[in-house]
Amino acid sequence: MARPLRIGIQLPEVERDVRWPEYVAMARAAEAVGFDSMWLGDHLLYRGDGRPERGPWEAWTLLSALAAVTERIGLGPLVACLAFHSPGLIAKMAATVDEVSGGRFVLGVGAGWNEPEFRAFGIPFDHRVSTFEESFEIVRRLLAGERVSLSGRFRRADDAVLLPKPARRPPIMVGSAGRRVLSIALPHVDAWNTWYDNYGNTAEGFAALNAKVSDAATQVGRRPEDVERSACVLVVLDRAAGDRPLPEEITPLEGPPERIAAGLRDLAEAGADEAILVVSPITEGSIRSLAEVLTFLDS
């Protein structure tokens, strides 16, 4: 029986200080046990939330390196903030990672939300959606093989083109529940993704949010079935050893592998094509232990 949905895994971001050898081990473990994809958050710094300030490694550099040490598993940013780089550079980076990976890259995009990191790195936080709109047009058109000129209020391109010519246009996924971002992206993207707190980490919550996304797709002239649906899912394997704060209002998937698999099947029935597991704790051992969940989904 075919697996009811694709299963991805988010690799560590700021749960703890993770170095390159551990990333390699986790990526190879995810590939070995049968995950379909692995993902990295695209952030610069977290501070001002009552916890010690912390930051991850730069996502694009790490994605390219992980692409080079794996062979089958898909990978992408969850999601790339289009305000962090010029749009032409983002398109170049996406095409390059896709080339290094042999066509395994998915470009997740968003407008950003974490104001302290914008301020710390000198990136304007205002007009984020308008910046996203202009950036997104340049990125998607360049990846589609166009020569692009655009003179916007926030972003510019003057006869930009991607060379060498990419072997393909990587799939594009938007990560947002915002009405305006969806109206900009849904006419063009291949997939939509949401974080678990946007739908309460339940199949019922996902079904309700998914219906709103389908309505938004229809409003911009897109057939809802042409946009794949991706959901981040909070999974707790060991509360005692957990390395991320657990929100009180969210009930994680936890328990024996068959219970976690059942929750993922419920999510598929609610309309998800893909579940990206956000796991606590996130270690190589956790990834390998989830092989049992994948086995139940495959049976």
Short mmCIF file of C-alpha atoms in Angstrom, two decimals:
data_model
loop_
_atom_site.label_atom_id
_atom_site.label_comp_id
_atom_site.label_asym_id
_atom_site.label_seq_id
_atom_site.Cartn_x
_atom_site.Cartn_y
_atom_site.Cartn_z
CA MET A 1 0.00 0.00 0.00
CA ALA A 2 1.31 3.44 -0.89
CA ARG A 3 2.19 5.80 1.93
CA PRO A 4 -0.76 8.18 2.45
CA LEU A 5 1.44 11.28 2.45
CA ARG A 6 5.04 12.32 2.06
CA ILE A 7 6.96 12.67 5.31
CA GLY A 8 9.68 15.25 5.90
CA ILE A 9 11.79 16.15 8.92
CA GLN A 10 12.95 19.55 10.14
CA LEU A 11 16.62 19.48 11.10
CA PRO A 12 17.77 21.43 14.19
CA GLU A 13 17.67 25.20 14.16
CA VAL A 14 18.20 26.73 17.62
CA GLU A 15 17.21 23.88 19.90
CA ARG A 16 20.88 23.61 20.87
CA ASP A 17 24.35 24.21 19.39
CA VAL A 18 24.62 21.73 16.49
CA ARG A 19 27.82 21.41 14.45
CA TRP A 20 28.38 20.20 10.90
CA PRO A 21 29.27 16.54 11.65
CA GLU A 22 25.96 16.10 13.50
CA TYR A 23 24.02 17.65 10.62
CA VAL A 24 25.67 15.17 8.24
CA ALA A 25 24.79 12.26 10.52
CA MET A 26 21.16 13.37 10.86
CA ALA A 27 20.73 14.02 7.14
CA ARG A 28 22.13 10.63 6.23
CA ALA A 29 19.99 8.98 8.90
CA ALA A 30 16.86 10.66 7.52
CA GLU A 31 17.73 9.43 4.04
CA ALA A 32 18.52 5.91 5.27
CA VAL A 33 15.29 5.38 7.22
CA GLY A 34 13.09 6.61 4.36
CA PHE A 35 12.12 10.23 4.96
CA ASP A 36 11.06 11.98 1.77
CA SER A 37 12.56 15.36 2.62
CA MET A 38 14.54 17.39 5.15
CA TRP A 39 14.18 21.08 5.91
CA LEU A 40 16.07 23.96 7.50
CA GLY A 41 14.62 27.13 9.00
CA ASP A 42 15.89 30.35 7.40
CA HIS A 43 16.55 32.65 10.35
CA LEU A 44 19.39 34.83 11.56
CA LEU A 45 18.80 35.48 15.26
CA TYR A 46 16.27 35.01 18.03
CA ARG A 47 16.19 37.39 20.99
CA GLY A 48 13.77 39.26 23.22
CA ASP A 49 11.43 36.33 23.87
CA GLY A 50 12.44 35.65 27.46
CA ARG A 51 14.99 33.02 26.43
CA PRO A 52 18.76 33.38 25.83
CA GLU A 53 19.55 34.85 22.45
CA ARG A 54 20.40 32.20 19.89
CA GLY A 55 20.86 31.78 16.17
CA PRO A 56 21.24 29.04 13.55
CA TRP A 57 23.85 28.54 10.86
CA GLU A 58 23.13 30.27 7.54
CA ALA A 59 20.50 28.15 5.82
CA TRP A 60 21.51 28.38 2.16
CA THR A 61 25.14 27.43 2.77
CA LEU A 62 24.04 24.49 4.91
CA LEU A 63 21.46 23.34 2.34
CA SER A 64 24.06 23.23 -0.42
CA ALA A 65 26.44 21.26 1.81
CA LEU A 66 23.71 18.79 2.81
CA ALA A 67 22.75 18.35 -0.83
CA ALA A 68 26.32 17.29 -1.54
CA VAL A 69 26.43 14.61 1.19
CA THR A 70 23.08 12.96 0.38
CA GLU A 71 21.73 11.25 -2.72
CA ARG A 72 17.95 10.74 -2.64
CA ILE A 73 16.20 12.85 -0.02
CA GLY A 74 14.56 16.14 -0.98
CA LEU A 75 15.53 19.34 0.81
CA GLY A 76 14.63 22.98 1.13
CA PRO A 77 14.30 26.03 3.38
CA LEU A 78 11.30 26.16 5.71
CA VAL A 79 10.87 28.85 4.52
CA ALA A 80 13.29 31.29 2.87
CA CYS A 81 12.60 34.88 3.86
CA LEU A 82 12.62 36.88 0.64
CA ALA A 83 13.63 40.02 2.53
CA PHE A 84 17.00 38.61 3.60
CA HIS A 85 18.65 38.69 0.15
CA SER A 86 18.16 40.39 -3.18
CA PRO A 87 15.66 38.38 -5.25
CA GLY A 88 18.09 37.78 -8.09
CA LEU A 89 20.57 36.28 -5.64
CA ILE A 90 17.84 34.07 -4.13
CA ALA A 91 17.01 32.73 -7.59
CA LYS A 92 20.71 32.06 -8.24
CA MET A 93 21.09 30.26 -4.91
CA ALA A 94 17.96 28.18 -5.51
CA ALA A 95 19.13 27.14 -8.96
CA THR A 96 22.58 26.30 -7.61
CA VAL A 97 21.33 24.14 -4.71
CA ASP A 98 19.00 22.37 -7.12
CA GLU A 99 21.97 21.66 -9.40
CA VAL A 100 24.12 20.38 -6.52
CA SER A 101 21.26 18.15 -5.33
CA GLY A 102 20.51 16.73 -8.76
CA GLY A 103 16.97 18.15 -8.79
CA ARG A 104 15.93 17.47 -5.19
CA PHE A 105 15.41 21.07 -4.06
CA VAL A 106 12.11 22.73 -3.13
CA LEU A 107 12.10 26.51 -2.72
CA GLY A 108 9.96 27.41 0.29
CA VAL A 109 9.33 31.17 0.49
CA GLY A 110 7.79 33.59 2.94
CA ALA A 111 7.74 37.23 3.99
CA GLY A 112 9.41 36.86 7.40
CA TRP A 113 7.98 37.67 10.83
CA ASN A 114 10.75 37.89 13.45
CA GLU A 115 11.35 41.63 13.87
CA PRO A 116 14.44 41.43 16.15
CA GLU A 117 16.49 39.61 13.52
CA PHE A 118 15.51 42.14 10.85
CA ARG A 119 16.61 45.00 13.10
CA ALA A 120 19.83 43.29 14.22
CA PHE A 121 21.01 42.67 10.64
CA GLY A 122 19.89 46.01 9.22
CA ILE A 123 16.99 44.66 7.15
CA PRO A 124 13.87 46.87 6.91
CA PHE A 125 10.93 45.28 8.71
CA ASP A 126 8.23 47.58 7.36
CA HIS A 127 6.46 46.90 4.05
CA ARG A 128 7.36 43.20 4.32
CA VAL A 129 4.48 41.99 2.17
CA SER A 130 5.09 44.58 -0.52
CA THR A 131 8.76 43.61 -0.52
CA PHE A 132 7.72 39.96 -0.76
CA GLU A 133 5.45 40.72 -3.71
CA GLU A 134 8.18 42.38 -5.78
CA SER A 135 10.82 39.84 -4.74
CA PHE A 136 8.56 36.90 -5.49
CA GLU A 137 7.87 38.12 -9.01
CA ILE A 138 11.57 38.41 -9.79
CA VAL A 139 12.46 35.04 -8.21
CA ARG A 140 9.70 33.01 -9.84
CA ARG A 141 10.22 34.54 -13.27
CA LEU A 142 13.97 34.01 -13.21
CA LEU A 143 13.52 30.38 -12.15
CA ALA A 144 11.02 29.96 -14.98
CA GLY A 145 13.77 30.89 -17.46
CA GLU A 146 12.70 34.47 -18.18
CA ARG A 147 14.85 37.55 -18.60
CA VAL A 148 13.49 39.88 -15.95
CA SER A 149 13.32 43.65 -15.67
CA LEU A 150 11.33 45.20 -12.84
CA SER A 151 11.49 48.63 -11.30
CA GLY A 152 9.58 48.41 -8.06
CA ARG A 153 9.45 50.48 -4.91
CA PHE A 154 11.54 47.98 -2.97
CA ARG A 155 13.14 45.62 -5.49
CA ARG A 156 14.72 46.06 -8.92
CA ALA A 157 16.04 43.91 -11.74
CA ASP A 158 17.49 45.11 -15.04
CA ASP A 159 17.55 42.41 -17.72
CA ALA A 160 18.47 39.75 -15.15
CA VAL A 161 18.90 36.17 -16.32
CA LEU A 162 20.09 32.92 -14.73
CA LEU A 163 23.23 31.51 -16.32
CA PRO A 164 24.20 28.71 -16.56
CA LYS A 165 20.64 27.83 -17.49
CA PRO A 166 19.09 25.72 -14.71
CA ALA A 167 18.22 22.13 -15.58
CA ARG A 168 14.66 22.73 -14.36
CA ARG A 169 12.47 25.14 -12.41
CA PRO A 170 12.49 23.96 -8.77
CA PRO A 171 9.05 23.56 -7.17
CA ILE A 172 8.01 26.61 -5.15
CA MET A 173 6.14 26.38 -1.84
CA VAL A 174 4.71 29.35 0.06
CA GLY A 175 4.69 29.22 3.84
CA SER A 176 2.04 31.64 5.05
CA ALA A 177 -1.49 31.86 6.35
CA GLY A 178 -1.71 35.57 5.55
CA ARG A 179 -4.45 36.53 3.13
CA ARG A 180 -2.38 39.04 1.18
CA VAL A 181 0.69 36.78 0.84
CA LEU A 182 -1.57 33.95 -0.32
CA SER A 183 -3.19 36.19 -2.92
CA ILE A 184 0.28 37.01 -4.28
CA ALA A 185 1.69 33.49 -4.24
CA LEU A 186 -1.19 31.09 -4.92
CA PRO A 187 -1.50 31.94 -8.62
CA HIS A 188 2.03 30.60 -9.13
CA VAL A 189 3.24 28.19 -6.43
CA ASP A 190 3.24 24.41 -6.49
CA ALA A 191 2.53 23.98 -2.77
CA TRP A 192 1.41 25.69 0.41
CA ASN A 193 2.81 25.02 3.89
CA THR A 194 1.68 25.93 7.38
CA TRP A 195 3.32 25.73 10.81
CA TYR A 196 1.58 23.63 13.44
CA ASP A 197 0.44 26.53 15.62
CA ASN A 198 -1.61 27.94 12.73
CA TYR A 199 -3.94 24.93 12.84
CA GLY A 200 -3.57 23.69 16.40
CA ASN A 201 -1.64 20.54 15.39
CA THR A 202 -4.92 18.66 14.82
CA ALA A 203 -6.48 17.12 11.73
CA GLU A 204 -9.67 19.10 12.36
CA GLY A 205 -7.74 22.36 12.58
CA PHE A 206 -5.82 21.57 9.43
CA ALA A 207 -9.02 20.75 7.52
CA ALA A 208 -10.50 24.14 8.47
CA LEU A 209 -7.39 26.09 7.48
CA ASN A 210 -6.99 24.01 4.33
CA ALA A 211 -10.52 24.94 3.27
CA LYS A 212 -9.64 28.62 3.61
CA VAL A 213 -6.58 28.12 1.42
CA SER A 214 -8.73 26.37 -1.18
CA ASP A 215 -11.10 29.35 -1.15
CA ALA A 216 -8.16 31.72 -1.53
CA ALA A 217 -6.87 29.70 -4.49
CA THR A 218 -10.27 29.82 -6.16
CA GLN A 219 -10.45 33.58 -5.66
CA VAL A 220 -7.22 34.08 -7.62
CA GLY A 221 -8.34 31.78 -10.43
CA ARG A 222 -6.40 28.69 -9.40
CA ARG A 223 -7.83 25.19 -9.15
CA PRO A 224 -7.38 24.23 -5.48
CA GLU A 225 -6.36 20.69 -6.38
CA ASP A 226 -3.37 22.06 -8.30
CA VAL A 227 -1.76 23.38 -5.09
CA GLU A 228 -0.27 20.68 -2.86
CA ARG A 229 -0.78 20.99 0.90
CA SER A 230 2.05 20.66 3.42
CA ALA A 231 1.74 20.77 7.21
CA CYS A 232 4.41 21.03 9.89
CA VAL A 233 3.51 18.68 12.74
CA LEU A 234 4.80 18.88 16.31
CA VAL A 235 5.92 15.42 17.45
CA VAL A 236 7.23 14.74 20.95
CA LEU A 237 9.26 11.58 21.46
CA ASP A 238 10.59 12.26 24.96
CA ARG A 239 9.27 15.07 27.15
CA ALA A 240 12.10 14.65 29.67
CA ALA A 241 14.77 15.03 27.00
CA GLY A 242 12.85 17.57 24.90
CA ASP A 243 14.86 20.44 23.48
CA ARG A 244 12.09 22.88 22.50
CA PRO A 245 9.48 24.67 24.62
CA LEU A 246 6.06 23.07 24.19
CA PRO A 247 3.19 25.56 23.88
CA GLU A 248 0.42 24.86 26.39
CA GLU A 249 -2.30 25.40 23.80
CA ILE A 250 -0.87 22.78 21.39
CA THR A 251 -1.26 19.03 21.84
CA PRO A 252 1.67 17.29 20.16
CA LEU A 253 1.57 13.93 18.47
CA GLU A 254 3.23 11.54 20.89
CA GLY A 255 3.09 7.97 22.12
CA PRO A 256 3.96 4.69 20.43
CA PRO A 257 4.81 4.69 16.71
CA GLU A 258 1.39 3.38 15.69
CA ARG A 259 -0.32 6.28 17.48
CA ILE A 260 1.89 8.86 15.76
CA ALA A 261 1.27 7.14 12.42
CA ALA A 262 -2.49 7.21 13.04
CA GLY A 263 -2.33 10.96 13.68
CA LEU A 264 -0.46 11.46 10.43
CA ARG A 265 -3.04 9.37 8.56
CA ASP A 266 -5.75 11.62 10.01
CA LEU A 267 -3.85 14.61 8.67
CA ALA A 268 -3.74 13.04 5.22
CA GLU A 269 -7.50 12.47 5.35
CA ALA A 270 -7.88 16.15 6.22
CA GLY A 271 -6.17 17.08 2.96
CA ALA A 272 -2.42 17.07 3.60
CA ASP A 273 -0.11 15.80 0.87
CA GLU A 274 2.97 16.21 3.06
CA ALA A 275 3.74 16.25 6.79
CA ILE A 276 7.00 17.82 7.97
CA LEU A 277 7.80 16.53 11.44
CA VAL A 278 9.07 19.05 13.99
CA VAL A 279 10.47 16.64 16.55
CA SER A 280 11.44 17.04 20.19
CA PRO A 281 14.16 16.11 20.86
CA ILE A 282 15.67 16.40 17.41
CA THR A 283 18.70 14.08 17.30
CA GLU A 284 20.05 11.37 15.06
CA GLY A 285 18.57 8.84 17.48
CA SER A 286 15.15 10.46 17.22
CA ILE A 287 15.30 10.36 13.44
CA ARG A 288 16.25 6.69 13.41
CA SER A 289 13.51 5.83 15.93
CA LEU A 290 10.91 7.37 13.61
CA ALA A 291 11.62 4.59 11.11
CA GLU A 292 8.91 2.64 12.96
CA VAL A 293 6.38 5.38 12.23
CA LEU A 294 7.28 5.27 8.54
CA THR A 295 6.88 1.50 8.58
CA PHE A 296 3.34 1.80 9.95
CA LEU A 297 2.52 4.40 7.29
CA ASP A 298 3.87 2.14 4.54
CA SER A 299 1.87 -0.90 5.70
#
